[in-house]
Coordinates of C-alpha atoms in Angstrom, one line a residue:
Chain A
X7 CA 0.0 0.0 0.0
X8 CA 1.9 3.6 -1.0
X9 CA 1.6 6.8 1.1
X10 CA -0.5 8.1 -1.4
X11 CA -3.4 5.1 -0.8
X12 CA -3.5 5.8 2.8
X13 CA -3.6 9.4 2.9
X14 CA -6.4 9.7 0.4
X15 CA -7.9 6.7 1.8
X16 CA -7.9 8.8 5.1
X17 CA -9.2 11.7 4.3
X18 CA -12.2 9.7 2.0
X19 CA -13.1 8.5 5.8
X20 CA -12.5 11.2 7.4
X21 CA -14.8 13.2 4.9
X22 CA -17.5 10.7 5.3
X23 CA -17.5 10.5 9.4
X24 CA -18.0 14.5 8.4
X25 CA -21.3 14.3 6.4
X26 CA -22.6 12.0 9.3
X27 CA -21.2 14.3 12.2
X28 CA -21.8 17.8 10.9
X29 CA -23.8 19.9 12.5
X30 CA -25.1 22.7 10.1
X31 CA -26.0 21.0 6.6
X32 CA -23.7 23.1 4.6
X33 CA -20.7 21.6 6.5
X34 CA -22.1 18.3 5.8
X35 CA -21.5 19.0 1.9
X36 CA -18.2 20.1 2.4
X37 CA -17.2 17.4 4.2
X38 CA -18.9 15.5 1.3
X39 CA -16.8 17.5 -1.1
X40 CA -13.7 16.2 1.2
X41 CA -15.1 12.6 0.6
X42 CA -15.1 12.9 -3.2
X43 CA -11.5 14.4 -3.1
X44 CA -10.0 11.8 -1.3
X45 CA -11.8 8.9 -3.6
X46 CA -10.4 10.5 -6.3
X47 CA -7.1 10.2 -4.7
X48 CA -7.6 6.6 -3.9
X49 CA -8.1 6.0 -7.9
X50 CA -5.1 8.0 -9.1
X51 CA -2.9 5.7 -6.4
X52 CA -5.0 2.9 -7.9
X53 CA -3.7 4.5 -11.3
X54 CA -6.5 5.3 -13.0
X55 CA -6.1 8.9 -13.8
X56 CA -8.8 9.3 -15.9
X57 CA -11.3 7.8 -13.2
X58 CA -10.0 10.3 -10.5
X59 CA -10.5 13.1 -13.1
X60 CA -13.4 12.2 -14.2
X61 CA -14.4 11.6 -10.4
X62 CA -13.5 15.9 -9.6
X63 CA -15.4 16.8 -12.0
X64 CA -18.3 15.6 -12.3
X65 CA -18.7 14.8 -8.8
X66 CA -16.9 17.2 -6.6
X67 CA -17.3 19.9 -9.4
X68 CA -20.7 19.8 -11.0
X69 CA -23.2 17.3 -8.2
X70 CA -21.9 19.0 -5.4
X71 CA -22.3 22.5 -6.5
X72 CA -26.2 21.6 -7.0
X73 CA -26.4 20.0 -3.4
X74 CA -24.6 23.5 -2.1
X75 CA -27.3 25.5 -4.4
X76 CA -30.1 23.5 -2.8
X77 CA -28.7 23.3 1.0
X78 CA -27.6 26.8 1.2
X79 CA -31.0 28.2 0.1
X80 CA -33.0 26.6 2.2
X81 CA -30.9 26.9 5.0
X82 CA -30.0 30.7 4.6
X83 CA -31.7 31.5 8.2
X84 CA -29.6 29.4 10.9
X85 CA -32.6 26.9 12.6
X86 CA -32.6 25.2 15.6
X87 CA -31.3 20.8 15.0
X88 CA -34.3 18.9 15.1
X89 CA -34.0 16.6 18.2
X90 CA -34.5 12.7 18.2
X91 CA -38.8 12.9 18.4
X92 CA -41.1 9.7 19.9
X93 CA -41.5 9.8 16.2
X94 CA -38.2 9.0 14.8
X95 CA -37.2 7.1 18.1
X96 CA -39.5 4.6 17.6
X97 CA -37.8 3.2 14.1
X98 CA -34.0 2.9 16.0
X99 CA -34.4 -0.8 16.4
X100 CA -35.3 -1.2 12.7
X101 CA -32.4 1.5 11.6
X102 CA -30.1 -0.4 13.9
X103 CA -31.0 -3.7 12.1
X104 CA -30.4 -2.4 8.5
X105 CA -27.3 -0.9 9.5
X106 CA -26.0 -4.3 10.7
X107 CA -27.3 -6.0 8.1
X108 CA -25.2 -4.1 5.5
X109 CA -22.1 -3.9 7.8
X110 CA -22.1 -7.6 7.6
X111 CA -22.8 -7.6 3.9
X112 CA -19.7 -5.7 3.3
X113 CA -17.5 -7.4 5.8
X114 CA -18.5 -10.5 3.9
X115 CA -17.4 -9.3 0.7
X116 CA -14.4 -8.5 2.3
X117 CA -14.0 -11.9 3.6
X118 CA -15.0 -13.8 0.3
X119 CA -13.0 -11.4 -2.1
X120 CA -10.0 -13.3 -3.4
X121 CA -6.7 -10.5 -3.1
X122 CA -4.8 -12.9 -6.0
X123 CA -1.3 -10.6 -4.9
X124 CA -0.4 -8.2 -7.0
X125 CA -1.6 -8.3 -10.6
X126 CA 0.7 -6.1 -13.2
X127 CA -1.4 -3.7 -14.6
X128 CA -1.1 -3.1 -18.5
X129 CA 1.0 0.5 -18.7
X130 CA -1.3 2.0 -20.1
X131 CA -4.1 1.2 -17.7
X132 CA -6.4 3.8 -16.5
X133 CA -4.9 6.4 -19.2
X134 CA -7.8 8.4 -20.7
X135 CA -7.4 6.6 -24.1
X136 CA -7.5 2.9 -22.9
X137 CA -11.1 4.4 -20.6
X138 CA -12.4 5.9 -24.3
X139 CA -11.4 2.5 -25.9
X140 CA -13.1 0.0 -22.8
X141 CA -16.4 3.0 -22.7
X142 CA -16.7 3.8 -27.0
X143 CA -15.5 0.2 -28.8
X144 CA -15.6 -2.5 -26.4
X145 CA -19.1 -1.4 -24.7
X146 CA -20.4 1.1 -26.8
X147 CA -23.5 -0.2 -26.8
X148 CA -24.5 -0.7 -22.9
X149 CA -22.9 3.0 -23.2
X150 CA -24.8 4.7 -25.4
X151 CA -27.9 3.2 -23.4
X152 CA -26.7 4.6 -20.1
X153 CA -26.7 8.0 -22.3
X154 CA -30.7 7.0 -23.5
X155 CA -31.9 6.5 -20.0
X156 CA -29.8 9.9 -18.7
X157 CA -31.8 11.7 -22.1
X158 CA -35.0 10.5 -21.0
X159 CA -34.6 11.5 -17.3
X160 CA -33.4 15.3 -18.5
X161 CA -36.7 15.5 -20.7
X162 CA -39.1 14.0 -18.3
X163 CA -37.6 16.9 -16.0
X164 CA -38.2 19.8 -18.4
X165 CA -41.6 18.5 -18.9
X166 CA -42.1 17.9 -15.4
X167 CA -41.1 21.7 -13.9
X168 CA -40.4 23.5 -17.3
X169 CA -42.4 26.9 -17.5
X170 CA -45.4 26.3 -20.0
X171 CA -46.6 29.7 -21.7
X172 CA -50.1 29.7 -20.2
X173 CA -53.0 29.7 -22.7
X174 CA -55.3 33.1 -22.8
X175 CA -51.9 35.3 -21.7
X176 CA -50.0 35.9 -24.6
Chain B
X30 CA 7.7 12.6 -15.0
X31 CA 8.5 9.2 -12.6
X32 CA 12.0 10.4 -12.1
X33 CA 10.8 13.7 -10.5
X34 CA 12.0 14.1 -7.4
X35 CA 10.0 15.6 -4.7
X36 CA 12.5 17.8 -4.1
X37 CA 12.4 19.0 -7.6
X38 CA 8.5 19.2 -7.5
X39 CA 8.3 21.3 -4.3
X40 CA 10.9 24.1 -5.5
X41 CA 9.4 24.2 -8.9
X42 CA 6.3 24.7 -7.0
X43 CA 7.4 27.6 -4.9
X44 CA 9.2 29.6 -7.6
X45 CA 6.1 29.2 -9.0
X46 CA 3.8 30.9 -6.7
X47 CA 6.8 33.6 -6.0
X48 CA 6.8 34.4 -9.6
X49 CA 2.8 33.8 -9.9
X50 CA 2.7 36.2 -7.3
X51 CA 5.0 39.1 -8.1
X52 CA 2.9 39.1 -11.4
X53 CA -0.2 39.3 -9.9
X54 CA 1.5 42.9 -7.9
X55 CA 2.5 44.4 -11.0
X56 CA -0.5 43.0 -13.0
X57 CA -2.6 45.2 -11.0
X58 CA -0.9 48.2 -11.2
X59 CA -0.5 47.8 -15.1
X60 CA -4.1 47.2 -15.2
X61 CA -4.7 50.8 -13.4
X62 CA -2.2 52.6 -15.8
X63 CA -4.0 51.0 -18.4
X64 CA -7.1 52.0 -17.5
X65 CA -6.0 55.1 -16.4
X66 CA -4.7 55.6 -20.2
X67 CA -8.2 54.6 -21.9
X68 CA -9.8 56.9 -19.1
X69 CA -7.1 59.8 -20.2
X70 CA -6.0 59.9 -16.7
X71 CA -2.1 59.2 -15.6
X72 CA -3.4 56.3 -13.2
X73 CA -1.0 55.9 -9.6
X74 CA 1.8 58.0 -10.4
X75 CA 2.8 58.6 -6.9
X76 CA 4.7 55.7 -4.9
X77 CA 7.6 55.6 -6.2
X78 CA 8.9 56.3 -9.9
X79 CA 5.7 56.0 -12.5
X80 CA 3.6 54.4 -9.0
X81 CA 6.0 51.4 -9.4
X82 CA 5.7 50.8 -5.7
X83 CA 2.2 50.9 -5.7
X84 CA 1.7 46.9 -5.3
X85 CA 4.0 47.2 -2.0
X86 CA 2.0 49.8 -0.6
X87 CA -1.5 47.5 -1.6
X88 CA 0.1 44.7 0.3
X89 CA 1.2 46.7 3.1
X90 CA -2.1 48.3 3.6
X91 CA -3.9 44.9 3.5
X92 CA -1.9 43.2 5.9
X93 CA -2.4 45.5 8.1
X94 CA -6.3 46.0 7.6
X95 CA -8.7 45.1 10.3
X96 CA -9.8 42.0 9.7
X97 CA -13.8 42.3 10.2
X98 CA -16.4 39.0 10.2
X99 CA -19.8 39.6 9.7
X100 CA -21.4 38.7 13.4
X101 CA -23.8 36.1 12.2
X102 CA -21.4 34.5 9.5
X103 CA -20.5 31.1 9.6
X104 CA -16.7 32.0 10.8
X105 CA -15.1 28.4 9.2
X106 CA -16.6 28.3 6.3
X107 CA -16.1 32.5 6.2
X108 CA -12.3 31.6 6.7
X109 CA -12.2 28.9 4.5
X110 CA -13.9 30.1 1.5
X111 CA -11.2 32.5 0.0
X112 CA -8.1 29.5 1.0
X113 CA -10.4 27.2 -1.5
X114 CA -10.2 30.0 -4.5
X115 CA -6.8 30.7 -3.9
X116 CA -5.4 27.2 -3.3
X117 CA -7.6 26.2 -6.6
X118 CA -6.1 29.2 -8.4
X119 CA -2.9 28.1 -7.9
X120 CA -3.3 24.4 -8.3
X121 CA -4.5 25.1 -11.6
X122 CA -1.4 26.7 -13.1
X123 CA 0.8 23.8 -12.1
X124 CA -0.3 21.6 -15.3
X125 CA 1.0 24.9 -17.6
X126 CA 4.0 24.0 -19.3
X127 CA 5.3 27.7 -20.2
X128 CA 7.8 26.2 -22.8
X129 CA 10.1 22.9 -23.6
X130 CA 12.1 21.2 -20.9
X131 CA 15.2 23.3 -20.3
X132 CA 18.4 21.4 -20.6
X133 CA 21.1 22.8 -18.2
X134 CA 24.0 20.9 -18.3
X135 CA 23.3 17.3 -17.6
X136 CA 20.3 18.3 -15.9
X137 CA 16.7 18.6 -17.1
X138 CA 14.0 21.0 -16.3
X139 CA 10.6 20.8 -16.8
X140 CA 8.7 24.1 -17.3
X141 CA 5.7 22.7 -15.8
X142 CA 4.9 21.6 -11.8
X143 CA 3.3 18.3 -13.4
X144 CA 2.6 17.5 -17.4
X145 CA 0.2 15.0 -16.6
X146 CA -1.9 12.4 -19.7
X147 CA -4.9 14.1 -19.4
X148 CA -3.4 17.4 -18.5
X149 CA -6.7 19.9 -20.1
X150 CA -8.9 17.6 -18.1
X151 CA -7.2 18.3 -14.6
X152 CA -7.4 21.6 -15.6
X153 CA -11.1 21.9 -15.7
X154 CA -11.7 20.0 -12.8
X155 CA -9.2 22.3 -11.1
X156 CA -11.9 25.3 -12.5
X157 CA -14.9 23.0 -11.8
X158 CA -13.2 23.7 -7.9
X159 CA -12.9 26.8 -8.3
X160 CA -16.8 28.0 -7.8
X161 CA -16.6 26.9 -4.4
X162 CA -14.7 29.5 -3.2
X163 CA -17.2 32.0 -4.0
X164 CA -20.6 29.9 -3.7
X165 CA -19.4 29.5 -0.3
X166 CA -17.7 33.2 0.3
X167 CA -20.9 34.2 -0.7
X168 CA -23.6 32.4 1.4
X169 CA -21.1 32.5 4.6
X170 CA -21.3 36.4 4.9
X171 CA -25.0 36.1 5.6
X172 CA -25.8 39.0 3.8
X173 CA -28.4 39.6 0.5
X174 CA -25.3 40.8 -1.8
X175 CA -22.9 38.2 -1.1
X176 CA -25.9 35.4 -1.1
X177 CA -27.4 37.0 -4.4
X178 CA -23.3 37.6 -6.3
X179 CA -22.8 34.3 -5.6
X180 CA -25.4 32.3 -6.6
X181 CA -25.0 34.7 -10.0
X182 CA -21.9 33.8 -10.5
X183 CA -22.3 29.6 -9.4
X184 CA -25.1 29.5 -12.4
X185 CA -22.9 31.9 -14.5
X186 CA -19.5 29.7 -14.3
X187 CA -21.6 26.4 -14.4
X188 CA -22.9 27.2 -17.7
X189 CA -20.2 28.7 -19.1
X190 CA -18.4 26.0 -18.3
X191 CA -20.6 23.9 -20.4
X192 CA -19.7 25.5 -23.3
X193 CA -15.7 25.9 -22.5
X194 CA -15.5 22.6 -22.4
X195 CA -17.5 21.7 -25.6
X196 CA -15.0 23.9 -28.1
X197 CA -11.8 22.4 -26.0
X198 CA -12.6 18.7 -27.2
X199 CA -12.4 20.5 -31.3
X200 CA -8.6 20.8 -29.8
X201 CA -8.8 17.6 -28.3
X202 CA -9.9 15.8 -31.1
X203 CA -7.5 16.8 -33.8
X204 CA -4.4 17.0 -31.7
X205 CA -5.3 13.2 -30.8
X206 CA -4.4 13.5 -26.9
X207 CA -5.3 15.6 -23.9
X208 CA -1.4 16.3 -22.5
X209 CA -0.9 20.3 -22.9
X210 CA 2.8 19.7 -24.3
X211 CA 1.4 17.0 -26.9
X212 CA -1.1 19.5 -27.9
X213 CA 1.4 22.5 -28.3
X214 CA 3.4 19.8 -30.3
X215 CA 0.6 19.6 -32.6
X216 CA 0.8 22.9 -33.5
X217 CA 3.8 22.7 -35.0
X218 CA 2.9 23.4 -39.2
X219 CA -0.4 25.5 -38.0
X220 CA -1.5 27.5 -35.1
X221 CA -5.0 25.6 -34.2
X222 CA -6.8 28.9 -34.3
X223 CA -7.1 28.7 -38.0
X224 CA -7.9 25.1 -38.1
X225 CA -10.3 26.0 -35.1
X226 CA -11.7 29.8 -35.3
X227 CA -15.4 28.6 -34.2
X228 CA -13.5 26.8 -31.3
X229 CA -11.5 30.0 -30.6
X230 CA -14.1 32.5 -30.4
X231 CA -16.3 29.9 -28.6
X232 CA -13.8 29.3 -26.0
X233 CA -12.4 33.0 -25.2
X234 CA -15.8 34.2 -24.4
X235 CA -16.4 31.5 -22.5
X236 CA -12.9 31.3 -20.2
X237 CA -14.0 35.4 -19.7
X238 CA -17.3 34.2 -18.3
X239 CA -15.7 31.9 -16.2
X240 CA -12.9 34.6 -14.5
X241 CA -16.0 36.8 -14.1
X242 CA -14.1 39.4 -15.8
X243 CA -16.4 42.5 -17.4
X244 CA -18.6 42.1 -19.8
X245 CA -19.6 39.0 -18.0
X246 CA -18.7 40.8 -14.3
X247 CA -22.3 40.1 -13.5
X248 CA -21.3 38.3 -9.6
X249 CA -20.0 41.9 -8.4
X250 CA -22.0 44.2 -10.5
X251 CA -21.3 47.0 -7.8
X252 CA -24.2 48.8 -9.3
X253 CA -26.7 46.3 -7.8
X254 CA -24.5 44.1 -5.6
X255 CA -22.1 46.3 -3.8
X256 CA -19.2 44.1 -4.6
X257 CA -21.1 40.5 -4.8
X258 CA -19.8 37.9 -3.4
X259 CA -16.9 39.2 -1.6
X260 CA -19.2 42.5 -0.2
X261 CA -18.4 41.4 3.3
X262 CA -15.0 40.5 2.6
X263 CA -11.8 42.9 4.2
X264 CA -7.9 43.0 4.8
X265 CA -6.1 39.7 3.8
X266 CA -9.3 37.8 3.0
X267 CA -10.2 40.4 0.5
X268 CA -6.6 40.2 -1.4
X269 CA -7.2 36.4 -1.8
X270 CA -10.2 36.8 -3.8
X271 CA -8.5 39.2 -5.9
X272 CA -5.0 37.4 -6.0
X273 CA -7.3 33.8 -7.2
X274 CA -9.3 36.4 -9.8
X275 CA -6.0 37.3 -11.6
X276 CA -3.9 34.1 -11.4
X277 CA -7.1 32.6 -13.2
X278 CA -7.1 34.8 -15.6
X279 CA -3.4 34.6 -16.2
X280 CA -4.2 30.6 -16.0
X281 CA -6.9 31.0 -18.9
X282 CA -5.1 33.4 -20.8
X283 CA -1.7 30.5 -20.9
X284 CA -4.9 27.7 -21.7
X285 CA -6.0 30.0 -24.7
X286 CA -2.3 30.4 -26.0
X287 CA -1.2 26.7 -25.5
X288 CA -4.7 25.7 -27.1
X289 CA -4.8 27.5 -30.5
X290 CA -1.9 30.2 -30.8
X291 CA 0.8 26.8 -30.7
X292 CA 2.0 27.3 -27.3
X293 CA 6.0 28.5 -27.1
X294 CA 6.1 28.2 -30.4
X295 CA 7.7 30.9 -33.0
X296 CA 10.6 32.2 -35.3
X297 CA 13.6 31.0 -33.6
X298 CA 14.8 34.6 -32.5
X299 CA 13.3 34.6 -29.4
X300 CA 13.7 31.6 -26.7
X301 CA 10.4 29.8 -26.5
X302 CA 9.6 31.0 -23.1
X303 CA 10.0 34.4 -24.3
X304 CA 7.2 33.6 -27.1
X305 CA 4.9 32.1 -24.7
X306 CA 4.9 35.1 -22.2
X307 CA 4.2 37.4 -25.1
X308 CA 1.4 35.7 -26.4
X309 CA -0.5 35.4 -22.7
X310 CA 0.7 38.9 -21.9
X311 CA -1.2 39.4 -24.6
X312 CA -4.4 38.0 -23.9
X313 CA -4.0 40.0 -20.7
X314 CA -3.5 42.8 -22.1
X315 CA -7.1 42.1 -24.1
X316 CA -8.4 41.4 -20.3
X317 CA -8.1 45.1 -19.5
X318 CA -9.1 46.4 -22.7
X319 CA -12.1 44.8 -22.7
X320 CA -13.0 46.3 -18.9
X321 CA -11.8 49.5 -20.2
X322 CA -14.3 49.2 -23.5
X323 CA -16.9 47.3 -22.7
X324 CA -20.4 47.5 -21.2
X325 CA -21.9 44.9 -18.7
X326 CA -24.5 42.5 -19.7
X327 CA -27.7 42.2 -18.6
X328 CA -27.9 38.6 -15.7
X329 CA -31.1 37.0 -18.2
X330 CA -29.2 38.0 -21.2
X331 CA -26.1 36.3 -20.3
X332 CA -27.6 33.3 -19.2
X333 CA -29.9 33.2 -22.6
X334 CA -26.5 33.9 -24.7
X335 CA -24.7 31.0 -22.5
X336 CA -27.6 28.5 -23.3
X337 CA -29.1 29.6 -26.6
X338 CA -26.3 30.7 -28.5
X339 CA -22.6 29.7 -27.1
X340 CA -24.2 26.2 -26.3
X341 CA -25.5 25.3 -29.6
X342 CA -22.8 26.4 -31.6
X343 CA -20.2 24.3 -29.4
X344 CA -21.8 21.4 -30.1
X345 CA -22.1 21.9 -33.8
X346 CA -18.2 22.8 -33.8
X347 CA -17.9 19.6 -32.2
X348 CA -20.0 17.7 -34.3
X349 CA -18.1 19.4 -37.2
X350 CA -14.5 18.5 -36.1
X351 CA -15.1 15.0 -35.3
X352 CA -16.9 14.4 -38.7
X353 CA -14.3 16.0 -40.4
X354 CA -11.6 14.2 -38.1
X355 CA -13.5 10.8 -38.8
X356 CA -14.0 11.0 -43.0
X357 CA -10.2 12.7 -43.7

């Protein structure tokens, strides 16, 4: 494991414990920001550059600013935390159960995964070109689904909060 | 680029900033002369011979400012928000090569902090960063300027953005890779401007949109805004903002010249580096005439220009280049 691995490992954690701990929302998305930044470091250690790239922009750059747009509007006035009600005390057995449920999920992917050593990776692994080649030739089809669905969610929300011109104005 | 030491990495990096720095000092007091020139005034003629010890006397004066905080701001984020556009600022420029690896005796020199493979795509995310220094500057002074210039300015760079990136991939595509020194390389029988005009055109307007520089000042429109998004801003936390505004545009204005006016290169009578400061120096230069020249836009009409008109005409560049780059 290099330096690089464990720092950006670190600070993915660290960013995460953050969202969870925060106490005023916006700090939550920063430390969410913090979160994306170090995952992005744990790809470039894992040498793929164009994955951590990819990673900054399009989720610490353009997701996040939306979550900021939408957090720091609504919380413009500084409110009170909402304490733990009857309401949402009642559902901490269930929470606790999902929450172990998963935990053991992911440990026992942990504990079933095969490490195999150290592979060597081709050299020019994780390089933008060999991503375009995987993404364009080899899969272009699932691909240009993924870019279908993504088309049809984008009209569905023009048509869903887009401004009609309304009849009997104009 | 394995063989760097760290060493090597962390001095390049500081004469970097030093230098970065130093121009950022003198590029404000040549942008005062110059507008002072357009304006047919004499601009700050009197620290020291033709105001040349202007800059010192800014920096003085802003260290020593008091440094006020807005009672109900959110102090950390407050604090952190200028550190963000300044660190981002910075980070930026370290993928500029400003010419060809300088050979000094038996030693090597790269003219660049890093020259990474997808070198124009760190870039943007670097830029893509950059908006939260002021979304966040902005909604942490708790006041109806800062909110309302920033939330301009996050929807202004956003979909600029859009459009910068659309007429970088024409580059992209015909130089066949996305390392800034491969793309200069490129270059080498034609400048892509020619092979790229749409692209150009396309691209400047939209890296001025994106350094919030006039016409497209819209986030501190001091005629509505006071001074947007930085209103509440004083002292050292002010001089942040404006050190990140000017090394970004330096940054875009090195982009634009490695892009399409073929890097460092030119007739062999000046060194390379020479040719490359010229050119951005330049584009600098147009930074200031344009503020000197130009009026503002209208907030709806630069959004409906962003969407409606820069947008469109990207993607049709786009669609151009790669069908041209496809059936040659």
């Amino acid at each position: 494991m290099s330096v690089a691995l464990i720092v950006s490992g670190a600070l993915a954690i660290g960013g995460a414990l953050g969202v969870i701990l925060a106490r005023a929302p916006v700090h939550s998305v920063i430390a969410l920001i913090v979160n994306f930044l170090g995952l992005a470091g744990v790809y470039l250690s894992l040498q793929a550059e164009f994955l951590a790239v990819a990673q900054v922009i399009v989720y610490a750059g353009a997701v996040m600013i939306l979550f900021l747009f939408v957090i720091a509007l609504l919380t413009v006035k500084r409110e009170p935390m909402e304490r733990l009600t009857a309401r949402t005390a009642g559902r901490l057995p269930l929470n606790l159960l999902a929450a172990f449920a998963m935990a053991f999920l992911v440990v026992l992917a942990i504990v079933r995964s095969d490490p195999g050593g150290s592979v060597a990776v081709p050299s020019n692994f994780g390089t933008v070109r060999a991503m375009g080649e995987t993404l364009l030739v080899t899969h272009v089809f699932p691909f240009e689904i993924a870019a279908l669905v993504l088309l049809v969610a984008v009209v569905g929300v023009v048509v869903l909060v887009g401004r009609r011109p309304e009849k009997g104005r104009e | 680029m394995v063989a760097d030491s760290l060493v090597a990495v962390t001095i390049r990096s500081l004469v970097l900033i030093i230098v970065l720095l130093t121009v950022f000092a003198y590029l404000m007091l040549f942008e005062r002369k110059f507008l002072g020139w357009f304006h047919l005034r004499l601009g700050p003629n009197r620290t020291g011979p033709w105001g040349l010890a202007q800059p010192i006397a800014d920096g003085v004066k802003m260290i020593f400012k008091e440094d006020i905080i807005p009672r109900d701001a959110d102090r950390f984020i407050f604090k952190l928000a200028p550190v963000i556009s300044l660190f981002v600022a910075f980070a930026a420029f370290a993928v500029i090569p400003v010419g060809p690896p300088l050979k000094i005796g038996n030693w090597t020199v790269p003219l660049s902090i890093a020259d990474p493979n997808a070198g124009v795509l760190v870039l943007l995310a670097f830029t893509s960063l950059g908006v939260y220094g002021i979304a966040l500057g902005g909604w942490a002074s708790q006041s109806k300027y800062s909110l309302l210039g920033a939330l301009r300015s996050t929807a202004q760079m956003i979909s600029y953005e859009l459009t910068m990136g659309m007429s970088l991939v024409g580059v992209i595509l015909l130089a066949g890779s996305l390392r800034l020194s491969d793309i200069v390389t490129a270059q080498e029988s034609l400048w892509f401007i020619v092979r790229q005009p749409v692209g150009f055109i396309l691209f400047f307007i939209s890296v001025v949109a994106e350094v919030n520089r006039v016409p497209f000042d819209l986030p501190e429109a001091e005629t509505e805004l006071v001074a947007g998004y930085h209103t509440e801003y004083s002292g050292m936390r002010f001089a942040m903002f404006a050190i990140a505004e000017y090394v970004n545009m330096i940054t875009v204005s090195s982009l634009v010249t490695l892009l399409y006016l073929g890097g460092w290169r030119g007739p062999a009578f000046l060194p390379p580096v020479v040719w490359f400061l010229l050119k951005v120096s330049f584009f600098v230069f147009l930074f200031i005439w344009m503020r000197a020249t130009l009026p503002r836009l209208r907030y709806d009409r630069l959004m409906a220009f962003g969407w409606k008109v820069m947008l469109p005409v990207a993607f049709l560049n786009l669609v151009a280049t790669a069908a041209w780059v496809a059936f040659r």
